[in-house]
Coordinates of C-alpha atoms and ligand atoms in Angstrom, one line a residue:
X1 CA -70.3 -19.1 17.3
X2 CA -69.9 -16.4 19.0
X3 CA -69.9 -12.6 17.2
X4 CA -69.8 -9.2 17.9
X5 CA -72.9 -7.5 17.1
X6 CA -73.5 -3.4 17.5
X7 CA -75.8 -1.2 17.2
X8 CA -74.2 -0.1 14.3
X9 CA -74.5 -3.1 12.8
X10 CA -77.8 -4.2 13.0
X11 CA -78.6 -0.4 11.1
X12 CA -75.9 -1.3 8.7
X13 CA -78.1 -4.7 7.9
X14 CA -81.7 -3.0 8.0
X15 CA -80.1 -0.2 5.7
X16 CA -78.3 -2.9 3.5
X17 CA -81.5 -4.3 2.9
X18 CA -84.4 -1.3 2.6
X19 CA -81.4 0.3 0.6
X20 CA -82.3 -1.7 -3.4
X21 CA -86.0 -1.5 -2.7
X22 CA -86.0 2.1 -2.2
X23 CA -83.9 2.7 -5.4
X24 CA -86.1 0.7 -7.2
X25 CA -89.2 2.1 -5.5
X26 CA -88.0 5.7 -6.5
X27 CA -87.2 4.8 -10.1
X28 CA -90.9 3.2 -10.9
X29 CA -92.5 5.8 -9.1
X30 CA -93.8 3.5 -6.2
X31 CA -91.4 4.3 -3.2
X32 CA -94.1 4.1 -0.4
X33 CA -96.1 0.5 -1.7
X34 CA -92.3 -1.1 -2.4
X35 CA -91.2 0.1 1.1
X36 CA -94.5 -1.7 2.5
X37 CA -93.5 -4.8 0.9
X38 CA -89.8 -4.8 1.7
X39 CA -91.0 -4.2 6.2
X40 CA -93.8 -6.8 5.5
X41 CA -91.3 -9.2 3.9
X42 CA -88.8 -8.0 6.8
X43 CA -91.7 -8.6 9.5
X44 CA -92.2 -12.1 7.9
X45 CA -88.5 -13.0 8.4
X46 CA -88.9 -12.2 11.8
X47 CA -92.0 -13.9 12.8
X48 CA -90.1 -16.8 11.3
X49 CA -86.7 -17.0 13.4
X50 CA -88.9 -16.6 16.2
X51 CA -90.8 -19.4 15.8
X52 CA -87.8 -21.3 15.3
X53 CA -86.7 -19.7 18.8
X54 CA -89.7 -20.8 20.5
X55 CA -89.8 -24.6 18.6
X56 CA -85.9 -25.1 20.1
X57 CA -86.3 -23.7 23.2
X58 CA -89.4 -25.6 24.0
X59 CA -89.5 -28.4 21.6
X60 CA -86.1 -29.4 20.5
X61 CA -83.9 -31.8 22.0
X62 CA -80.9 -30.6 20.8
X63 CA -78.6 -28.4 22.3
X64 CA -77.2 -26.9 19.1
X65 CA -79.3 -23.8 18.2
X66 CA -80.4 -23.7 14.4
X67 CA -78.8 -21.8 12.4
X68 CA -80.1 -18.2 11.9
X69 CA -78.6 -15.2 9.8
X70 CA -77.8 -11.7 10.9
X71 CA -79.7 -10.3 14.3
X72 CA -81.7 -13.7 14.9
X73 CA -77.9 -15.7 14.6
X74 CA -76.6 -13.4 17.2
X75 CA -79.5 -13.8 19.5
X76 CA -79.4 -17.9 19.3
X77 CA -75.7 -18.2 20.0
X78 CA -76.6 -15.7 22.9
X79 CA -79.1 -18.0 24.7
X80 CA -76.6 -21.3 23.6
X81 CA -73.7 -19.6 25.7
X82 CA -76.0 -18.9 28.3
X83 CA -77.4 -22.3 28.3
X84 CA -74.0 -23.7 28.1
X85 CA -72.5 -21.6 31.1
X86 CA -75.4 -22.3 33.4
X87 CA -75.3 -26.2 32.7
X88 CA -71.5 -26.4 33.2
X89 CA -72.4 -24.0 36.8
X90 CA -74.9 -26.8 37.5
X91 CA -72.7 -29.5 36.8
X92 CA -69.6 -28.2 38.9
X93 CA -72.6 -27.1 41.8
X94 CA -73.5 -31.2 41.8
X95 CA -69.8 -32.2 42.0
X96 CA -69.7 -30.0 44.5
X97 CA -72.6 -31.5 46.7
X98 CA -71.8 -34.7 45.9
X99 CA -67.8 -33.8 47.2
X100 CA -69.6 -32.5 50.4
X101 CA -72.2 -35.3 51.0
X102 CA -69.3 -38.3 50.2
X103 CA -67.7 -36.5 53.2
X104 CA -70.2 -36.1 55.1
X105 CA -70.7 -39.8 55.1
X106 CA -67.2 -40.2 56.1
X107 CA -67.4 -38.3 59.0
X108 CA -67.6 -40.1 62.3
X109 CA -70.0 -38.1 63.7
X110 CA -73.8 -37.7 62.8
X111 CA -75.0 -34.7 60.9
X112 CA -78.4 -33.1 60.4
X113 CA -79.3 -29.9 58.4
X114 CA -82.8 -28.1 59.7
X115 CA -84.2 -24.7 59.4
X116 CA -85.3 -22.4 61.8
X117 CA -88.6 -23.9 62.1
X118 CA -87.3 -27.0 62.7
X119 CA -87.8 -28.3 59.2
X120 CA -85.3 -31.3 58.4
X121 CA -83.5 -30.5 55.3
X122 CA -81.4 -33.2 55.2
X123 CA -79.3 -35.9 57.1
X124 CA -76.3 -38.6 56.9
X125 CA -76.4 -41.9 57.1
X126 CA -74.8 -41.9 60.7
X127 CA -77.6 -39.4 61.7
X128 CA -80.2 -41.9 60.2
X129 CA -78.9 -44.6 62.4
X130 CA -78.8 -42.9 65.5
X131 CA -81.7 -41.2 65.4
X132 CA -83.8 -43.7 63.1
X133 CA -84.8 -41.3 60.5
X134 CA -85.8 -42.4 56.9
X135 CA -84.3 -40.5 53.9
X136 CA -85.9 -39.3 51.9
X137 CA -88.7 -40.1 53.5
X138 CA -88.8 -37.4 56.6
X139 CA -87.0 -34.0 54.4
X140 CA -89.1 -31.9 55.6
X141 CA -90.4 -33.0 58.8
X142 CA -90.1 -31.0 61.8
X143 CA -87.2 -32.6 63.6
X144 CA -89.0 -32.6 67.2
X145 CA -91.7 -35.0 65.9
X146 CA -88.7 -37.3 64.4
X147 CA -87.0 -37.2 67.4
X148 CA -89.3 -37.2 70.6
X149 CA -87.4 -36.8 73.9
X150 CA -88.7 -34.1 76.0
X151 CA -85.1 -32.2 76.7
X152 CA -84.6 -32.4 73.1
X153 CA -87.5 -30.7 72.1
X154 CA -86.5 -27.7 74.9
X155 CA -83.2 -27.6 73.4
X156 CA -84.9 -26.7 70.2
X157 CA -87.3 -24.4 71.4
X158 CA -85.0 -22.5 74.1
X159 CA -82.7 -21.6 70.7
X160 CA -79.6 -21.3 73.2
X161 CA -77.1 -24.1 71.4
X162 CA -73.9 -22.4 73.4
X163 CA -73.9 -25.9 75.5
X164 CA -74.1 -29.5 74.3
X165 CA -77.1 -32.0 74.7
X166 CA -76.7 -35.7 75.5
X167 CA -79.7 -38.1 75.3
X168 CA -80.2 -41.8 75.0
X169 CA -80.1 -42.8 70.9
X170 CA -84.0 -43.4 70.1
X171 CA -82.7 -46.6 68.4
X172 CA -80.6 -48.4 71.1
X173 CA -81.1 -46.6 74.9
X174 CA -77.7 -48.0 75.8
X175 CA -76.1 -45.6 73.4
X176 CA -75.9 -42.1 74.6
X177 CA -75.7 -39.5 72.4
X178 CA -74.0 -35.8 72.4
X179 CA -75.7 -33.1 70.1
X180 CA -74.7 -29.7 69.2
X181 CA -76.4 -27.7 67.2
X182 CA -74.5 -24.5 65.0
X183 CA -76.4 -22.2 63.2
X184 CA -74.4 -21.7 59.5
X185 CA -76.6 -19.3 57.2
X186 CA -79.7 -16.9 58.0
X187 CA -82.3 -20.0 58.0
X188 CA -80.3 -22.7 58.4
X189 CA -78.9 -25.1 61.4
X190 CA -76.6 -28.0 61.4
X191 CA -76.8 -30.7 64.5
X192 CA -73.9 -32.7 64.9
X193 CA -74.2 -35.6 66.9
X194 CA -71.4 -38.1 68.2
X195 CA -71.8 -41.6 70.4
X196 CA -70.1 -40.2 73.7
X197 CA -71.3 -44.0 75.4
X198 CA -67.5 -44.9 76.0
X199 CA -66.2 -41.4 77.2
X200 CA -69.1 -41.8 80.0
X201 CA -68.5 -44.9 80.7
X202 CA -64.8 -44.3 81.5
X203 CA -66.2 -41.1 83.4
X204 CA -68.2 -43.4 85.6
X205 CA -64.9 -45.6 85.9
X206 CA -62.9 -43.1 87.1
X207 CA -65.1 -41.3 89.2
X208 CA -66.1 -45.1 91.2
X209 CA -62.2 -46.0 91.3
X210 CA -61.4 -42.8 93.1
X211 CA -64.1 -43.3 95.4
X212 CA -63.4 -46.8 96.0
X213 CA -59.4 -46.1 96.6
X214 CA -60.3 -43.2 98.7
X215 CA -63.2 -45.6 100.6
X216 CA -60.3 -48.1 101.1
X217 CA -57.3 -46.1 102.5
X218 CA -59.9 -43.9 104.5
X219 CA -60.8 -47.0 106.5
X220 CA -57.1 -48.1 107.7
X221 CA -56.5 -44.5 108.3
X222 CA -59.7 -43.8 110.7
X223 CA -58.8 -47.1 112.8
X224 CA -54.8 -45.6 112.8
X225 CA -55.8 -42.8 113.5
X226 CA -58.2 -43.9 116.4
X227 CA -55.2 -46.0 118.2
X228 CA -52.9 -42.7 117.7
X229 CA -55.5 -40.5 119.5
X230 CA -55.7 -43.7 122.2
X231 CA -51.6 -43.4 122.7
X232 CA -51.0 -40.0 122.9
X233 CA -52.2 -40.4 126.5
X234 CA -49.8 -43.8 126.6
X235 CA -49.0 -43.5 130.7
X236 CA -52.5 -44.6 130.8
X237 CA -53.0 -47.2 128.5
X238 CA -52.7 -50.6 130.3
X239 CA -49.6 -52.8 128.3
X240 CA -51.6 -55.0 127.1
X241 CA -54.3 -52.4 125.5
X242 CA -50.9 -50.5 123.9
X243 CA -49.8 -54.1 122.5
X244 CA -53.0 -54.6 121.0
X245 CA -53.1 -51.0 119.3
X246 CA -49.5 -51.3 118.1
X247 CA -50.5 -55.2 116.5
X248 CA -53.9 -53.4 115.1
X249 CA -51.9 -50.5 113.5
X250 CA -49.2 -52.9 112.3
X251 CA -52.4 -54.7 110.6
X252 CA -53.7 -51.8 109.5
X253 CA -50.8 -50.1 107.8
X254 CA -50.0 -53.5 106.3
X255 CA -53.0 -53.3 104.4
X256 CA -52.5 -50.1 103.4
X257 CA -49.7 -50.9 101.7
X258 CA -50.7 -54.0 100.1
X259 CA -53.5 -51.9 98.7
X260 CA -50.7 -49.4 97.6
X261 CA -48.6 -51.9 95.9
X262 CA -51.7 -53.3 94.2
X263 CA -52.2 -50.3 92.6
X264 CA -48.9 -49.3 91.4
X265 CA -49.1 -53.3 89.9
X266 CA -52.0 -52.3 88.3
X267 CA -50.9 -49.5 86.9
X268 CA -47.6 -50.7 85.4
X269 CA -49.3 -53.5 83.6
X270 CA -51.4 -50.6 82.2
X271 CA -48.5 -49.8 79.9
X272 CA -48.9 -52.2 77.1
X273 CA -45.7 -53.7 76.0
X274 CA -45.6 -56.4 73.4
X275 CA -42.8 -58.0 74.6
X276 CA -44.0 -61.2 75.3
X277 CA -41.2 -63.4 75.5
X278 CA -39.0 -61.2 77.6
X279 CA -37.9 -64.0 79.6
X280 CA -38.0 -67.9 79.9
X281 CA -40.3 -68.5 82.8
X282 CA -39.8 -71.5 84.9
X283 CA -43.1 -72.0 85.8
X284 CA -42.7 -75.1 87.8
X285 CA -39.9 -73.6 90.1
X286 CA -42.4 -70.9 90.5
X287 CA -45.0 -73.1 91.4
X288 CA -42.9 -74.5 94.5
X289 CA -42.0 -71.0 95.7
X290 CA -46.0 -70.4 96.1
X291 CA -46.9 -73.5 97.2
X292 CA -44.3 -72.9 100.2
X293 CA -45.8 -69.1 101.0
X294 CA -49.3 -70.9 100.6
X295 CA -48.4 -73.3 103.2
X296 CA -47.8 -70.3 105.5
X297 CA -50.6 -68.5 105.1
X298 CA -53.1 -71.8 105.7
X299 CA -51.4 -73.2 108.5
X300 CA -54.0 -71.6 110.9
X301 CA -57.0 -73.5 108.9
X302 CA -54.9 -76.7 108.4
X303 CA -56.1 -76.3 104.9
X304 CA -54.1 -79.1 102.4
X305 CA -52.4 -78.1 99.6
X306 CA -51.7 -80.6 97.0
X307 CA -49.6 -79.6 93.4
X308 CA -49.6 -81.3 90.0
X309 CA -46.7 -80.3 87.9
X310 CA -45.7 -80.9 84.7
X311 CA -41.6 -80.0 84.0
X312 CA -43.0 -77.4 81.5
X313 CA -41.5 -73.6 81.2
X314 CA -42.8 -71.1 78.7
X315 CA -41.9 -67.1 77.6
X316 CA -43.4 -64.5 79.4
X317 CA -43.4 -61.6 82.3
X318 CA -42.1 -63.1 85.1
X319 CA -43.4 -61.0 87.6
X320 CA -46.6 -60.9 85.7
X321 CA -47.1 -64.0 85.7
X322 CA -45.7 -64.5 90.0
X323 CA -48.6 -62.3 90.5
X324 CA -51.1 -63.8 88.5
X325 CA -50.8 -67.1 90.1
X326 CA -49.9 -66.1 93.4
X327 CA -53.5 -64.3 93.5
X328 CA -55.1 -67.5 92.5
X329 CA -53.5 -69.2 95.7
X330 CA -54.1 -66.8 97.9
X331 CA -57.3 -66.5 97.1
X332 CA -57.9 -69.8 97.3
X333 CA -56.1 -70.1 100.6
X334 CA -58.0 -67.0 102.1
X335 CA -61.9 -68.1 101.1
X336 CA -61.6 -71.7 101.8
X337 CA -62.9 -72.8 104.9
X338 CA -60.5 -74.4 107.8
X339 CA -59.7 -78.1 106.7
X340 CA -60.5 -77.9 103.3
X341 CA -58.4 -79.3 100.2
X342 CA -56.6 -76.7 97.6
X343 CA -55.4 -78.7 94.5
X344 CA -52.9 -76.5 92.1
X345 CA -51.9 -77.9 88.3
X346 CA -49.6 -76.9 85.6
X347 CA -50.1 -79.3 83.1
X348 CA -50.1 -79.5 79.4
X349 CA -53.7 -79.8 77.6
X350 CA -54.1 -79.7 73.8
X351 CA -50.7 -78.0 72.6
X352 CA -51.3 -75.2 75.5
X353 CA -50.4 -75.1 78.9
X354 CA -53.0 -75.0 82.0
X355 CA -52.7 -73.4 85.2
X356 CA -55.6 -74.3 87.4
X357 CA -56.4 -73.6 91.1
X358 CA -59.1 -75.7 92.5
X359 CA -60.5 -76.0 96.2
X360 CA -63.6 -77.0 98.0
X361 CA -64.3 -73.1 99.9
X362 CA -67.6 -71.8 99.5
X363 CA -68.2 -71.3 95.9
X364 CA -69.2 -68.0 94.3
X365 CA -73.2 -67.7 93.3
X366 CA -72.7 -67.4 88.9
X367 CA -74.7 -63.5 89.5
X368 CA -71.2 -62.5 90.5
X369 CA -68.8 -64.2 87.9
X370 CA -68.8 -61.7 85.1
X371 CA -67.6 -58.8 87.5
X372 CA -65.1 -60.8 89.6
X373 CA -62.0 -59.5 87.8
X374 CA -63.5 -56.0 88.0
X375 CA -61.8 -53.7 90.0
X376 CA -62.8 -53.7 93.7
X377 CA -65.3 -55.9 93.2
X378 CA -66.1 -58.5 96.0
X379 CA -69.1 -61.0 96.0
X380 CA -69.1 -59.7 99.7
X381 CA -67.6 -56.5 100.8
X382 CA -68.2 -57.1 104.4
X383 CA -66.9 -60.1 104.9
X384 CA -64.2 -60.3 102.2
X385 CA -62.7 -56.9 103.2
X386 CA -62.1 -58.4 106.9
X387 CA -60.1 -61.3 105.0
X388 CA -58.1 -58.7 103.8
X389 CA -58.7 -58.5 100.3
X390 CA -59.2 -55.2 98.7
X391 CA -61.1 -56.5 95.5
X392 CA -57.7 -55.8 92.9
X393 CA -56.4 -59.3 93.1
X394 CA -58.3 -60.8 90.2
X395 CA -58.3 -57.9 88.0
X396 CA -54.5 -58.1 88.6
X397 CA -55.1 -61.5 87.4
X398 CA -56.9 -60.7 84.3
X399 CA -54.4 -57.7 83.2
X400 CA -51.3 -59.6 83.8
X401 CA -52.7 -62.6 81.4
X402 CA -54.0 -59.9 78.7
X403 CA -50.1 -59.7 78.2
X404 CA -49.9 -63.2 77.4
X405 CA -52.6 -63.8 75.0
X406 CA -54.8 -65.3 77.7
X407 CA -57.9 -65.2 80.0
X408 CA -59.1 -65.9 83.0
X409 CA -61.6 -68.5 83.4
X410 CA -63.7 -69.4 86.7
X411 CA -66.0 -72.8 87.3
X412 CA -67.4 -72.2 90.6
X413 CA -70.7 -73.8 92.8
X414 CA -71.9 -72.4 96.1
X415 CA -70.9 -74.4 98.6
X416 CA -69.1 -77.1 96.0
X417 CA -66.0 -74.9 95.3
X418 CA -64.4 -73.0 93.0
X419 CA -62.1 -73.5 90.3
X420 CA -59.6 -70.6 89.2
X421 CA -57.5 -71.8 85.5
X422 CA -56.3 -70.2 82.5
X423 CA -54.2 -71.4 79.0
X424 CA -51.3 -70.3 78.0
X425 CA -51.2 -70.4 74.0
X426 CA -48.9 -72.8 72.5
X427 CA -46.8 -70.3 71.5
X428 CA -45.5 -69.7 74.3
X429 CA -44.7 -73.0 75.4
X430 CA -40.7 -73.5 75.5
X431 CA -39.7 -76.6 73.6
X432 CA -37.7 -78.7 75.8
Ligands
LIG1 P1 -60.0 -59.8 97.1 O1 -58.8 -59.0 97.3 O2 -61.2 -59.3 97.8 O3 -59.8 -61.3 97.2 P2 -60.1 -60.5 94.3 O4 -60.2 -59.6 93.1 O5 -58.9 -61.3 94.4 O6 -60.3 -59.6 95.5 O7 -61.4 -61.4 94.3 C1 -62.7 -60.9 94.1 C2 -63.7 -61.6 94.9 O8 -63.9 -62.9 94.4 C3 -63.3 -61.8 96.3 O9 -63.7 -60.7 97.1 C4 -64.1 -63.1 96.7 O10 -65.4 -62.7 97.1 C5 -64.2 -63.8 95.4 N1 -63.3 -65.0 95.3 C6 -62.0 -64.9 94.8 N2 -61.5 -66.1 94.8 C7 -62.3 -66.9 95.5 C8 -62.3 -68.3 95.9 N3 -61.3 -69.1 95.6 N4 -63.4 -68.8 96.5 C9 -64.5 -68.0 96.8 N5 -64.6 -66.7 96.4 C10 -63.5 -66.2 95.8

């Protein structure tokens, strides 16, 4: 369809065809009344291929211009390559927005597009969430009305989007939200928004496990440091003043270090390893070792220990598991009052295995259940830290059975007792 077509040629056509009717004008004698009829008859061609312009371009339905001859065929196949470029630009344009809004929606972050005056231009589906807005419904709102929290609407107004924003989502408080805001063309902004909940949350963690390892070695160190100041001056400490300093400081420095080596457990059980079933465990060998160090530690309250065993051994951590059921004993040994009964079973229930620690101490009110195998956590600091706890054993405890595919469970009534057990999956159970 398409054609050259000059100047040139378009003369050559209007000369082709005035060219016979002036011959014949000239040789009848009526040049001037032939030439009329030949520009009227050329003004009536003309007329007509416009109309048929205006009838495509506003009626038709087709695409395909009609045919025309000379000037009027050129101008038709004109506008059709026009038409044909622009549609084939609008097409690639859409697969081009449709590219950038698919990937939009795959980001994992929330994105708004605003202009200056706050105007929302459009949004993802993340961003809708967050922020509850309703597409298509709100194009066009001002984004401070959609999104009403007073520091956001100074963010927006104070223009200065060199720092990042963080409020509650409007949709669920508990999430918070981190905004930034980057202007990318003359008019136009684009806020990006990402759920920084768990980041702060570790934050938080962090922040209260320094304090609280700092809070515990400060305390041990103060009273060390108290009896050091005491003994410098040691002619004049009476014997038995300087015995009692030297058993404090022994007492002290011991708990220190337990506290240390709790950590540094802690800590290596923070390396997952998926070796499960390093070693064979024999659990009821274990079992006797504890119940021996148990019987040490509650002569003083004539407490009774009595153990359940089943000959069962299973894969597993050894040391892991030592600690995880040595905490249990302890515990149960340190909180239980003088003369009561401590029951520990290993027995098998359902295809599993059970360890289970029971005694009749004071209980623990259900408030404080869910955060017992939290770090440092004690039901009550005052007393519990004088029993010389620091508050790690459980979540010890809790880490060391993550390993094993198990969990910590707790039945417990104040002032009926407490009962300390987990499962160990059937998998694990050695076949004997
Ligand atoms: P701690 O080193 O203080 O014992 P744990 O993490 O082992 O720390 O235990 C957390 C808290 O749970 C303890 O401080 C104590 O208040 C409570 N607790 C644990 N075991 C028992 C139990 N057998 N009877 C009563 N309270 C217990």
């Amino acid at each position: 369809m398409d054609r050259d077509y000059s100047n040139l040629l378009a003369l050559r056509g209007l000369v082709l065809y005035l060219l016979p009717f002036i011959i014949v004008g000239w040789l009848i004698g009526y040049l001037w009344p032939v030439l009329t009829i030949a520009l009227t008859g050329l003004i009536v061609w003309h007329y007509y291929y416009q109309q048929r312009l205006t009838r495509w371009l506003w009626k038709s339905r087709n695409l395909l211009p009609p045919t025309a001859p000379g000037s009027w065929g050129y101008i038709y196949d004109g506008i059709y390559r026009n038409q044909r470029r622009s549609q084939s630009r609008r097409r690639s344009l859409a697969k081009l927005l449709r590219r950038f809004r698919e990937a939009s929606e795959a980001l994992p972050d929330a994105a708004i597009v605003f202009r200056s005056d706050g105007s929302l231009l459009w949004s993802n589906k993340l961003a809708q969430f967050y922020f509850g807005l309703r597409w298509p419904e709100d194009a066009g709102m001002r984004l401070s009305n959609l999104i009403r929290y007073p520091e956001f609407f100074a963010y927006l107004n104070n223009g200065d989007f060199s720092e990042a924003l963080t409020i509650p989502s409007p949709m669920r408080e508990s999430l918070d939200i981190e905004i930034r805001v980057m202007p990318y063309s003359d008019d136009q902004f684009l806020l990006v928004a990402r759920d920084v909940t768990q980041g702060k949350q570790l934050d938080t963690m962090r922040r209260d496990f320094v304090a609280n390892v700092s809070h515990e070695l400060k305390t041990p160190l103060t009273v060390l440091q108290g009896y050091l100041e005491m003994l410098t001056d040691v002619e004049n400490v009476p014997p038995a003043m300087a015995q009692r300093a030297v058993d404090q400081m022994q007492q002290q420095s011991d708990r220190m270090k337990n506290l240390v080596d709790q950590l540094l457990q802690l800590s290596r059980m923070e390396t997952p390893s998926h070796d499960v079933f390093e070693q064979v465990v024999d659990v009821p060998a274990l079992i006797e070792e504890l119940r021996l160090e148990g019987e040490k530690l509650a002569t003083d309250k004539q407490l009774t220990l009595t153990v359940d065993v089943e000959p069962i051994k299973v894969y597993g951590k050894g040391d892991q598991l030592r600690s995880a059921m040595q905490n249990l004993i302890t515990n149960a040994v340190r909180y239980t009052n003088a003369g009561g009964q401590i029951r520990i079973t290993w027995r098998e229930v359902n295809n599993e295995v059970e360890f289970s620690v029971e005694d009749d101490g004071p209980g623990i009110d259900s408030d404080h259940l869910p955060r017992l195998t939290e770090r440092f956590y004690r039901v009550d600091p005052d007393r519990n830290s004088d029993s010389g706890g620091t508050g790690l054993g459980l979540s010890i405890v809790k880490q060391a059975l993550q390993h094993h595919n198990s969990h910590l469970e707790v039945n417990s009534k104040p002032g009926l007792g407490s009962r300390f057990w987990f499962r160990m999956p059937a998998g694990l159970v050695v076949d004997s």
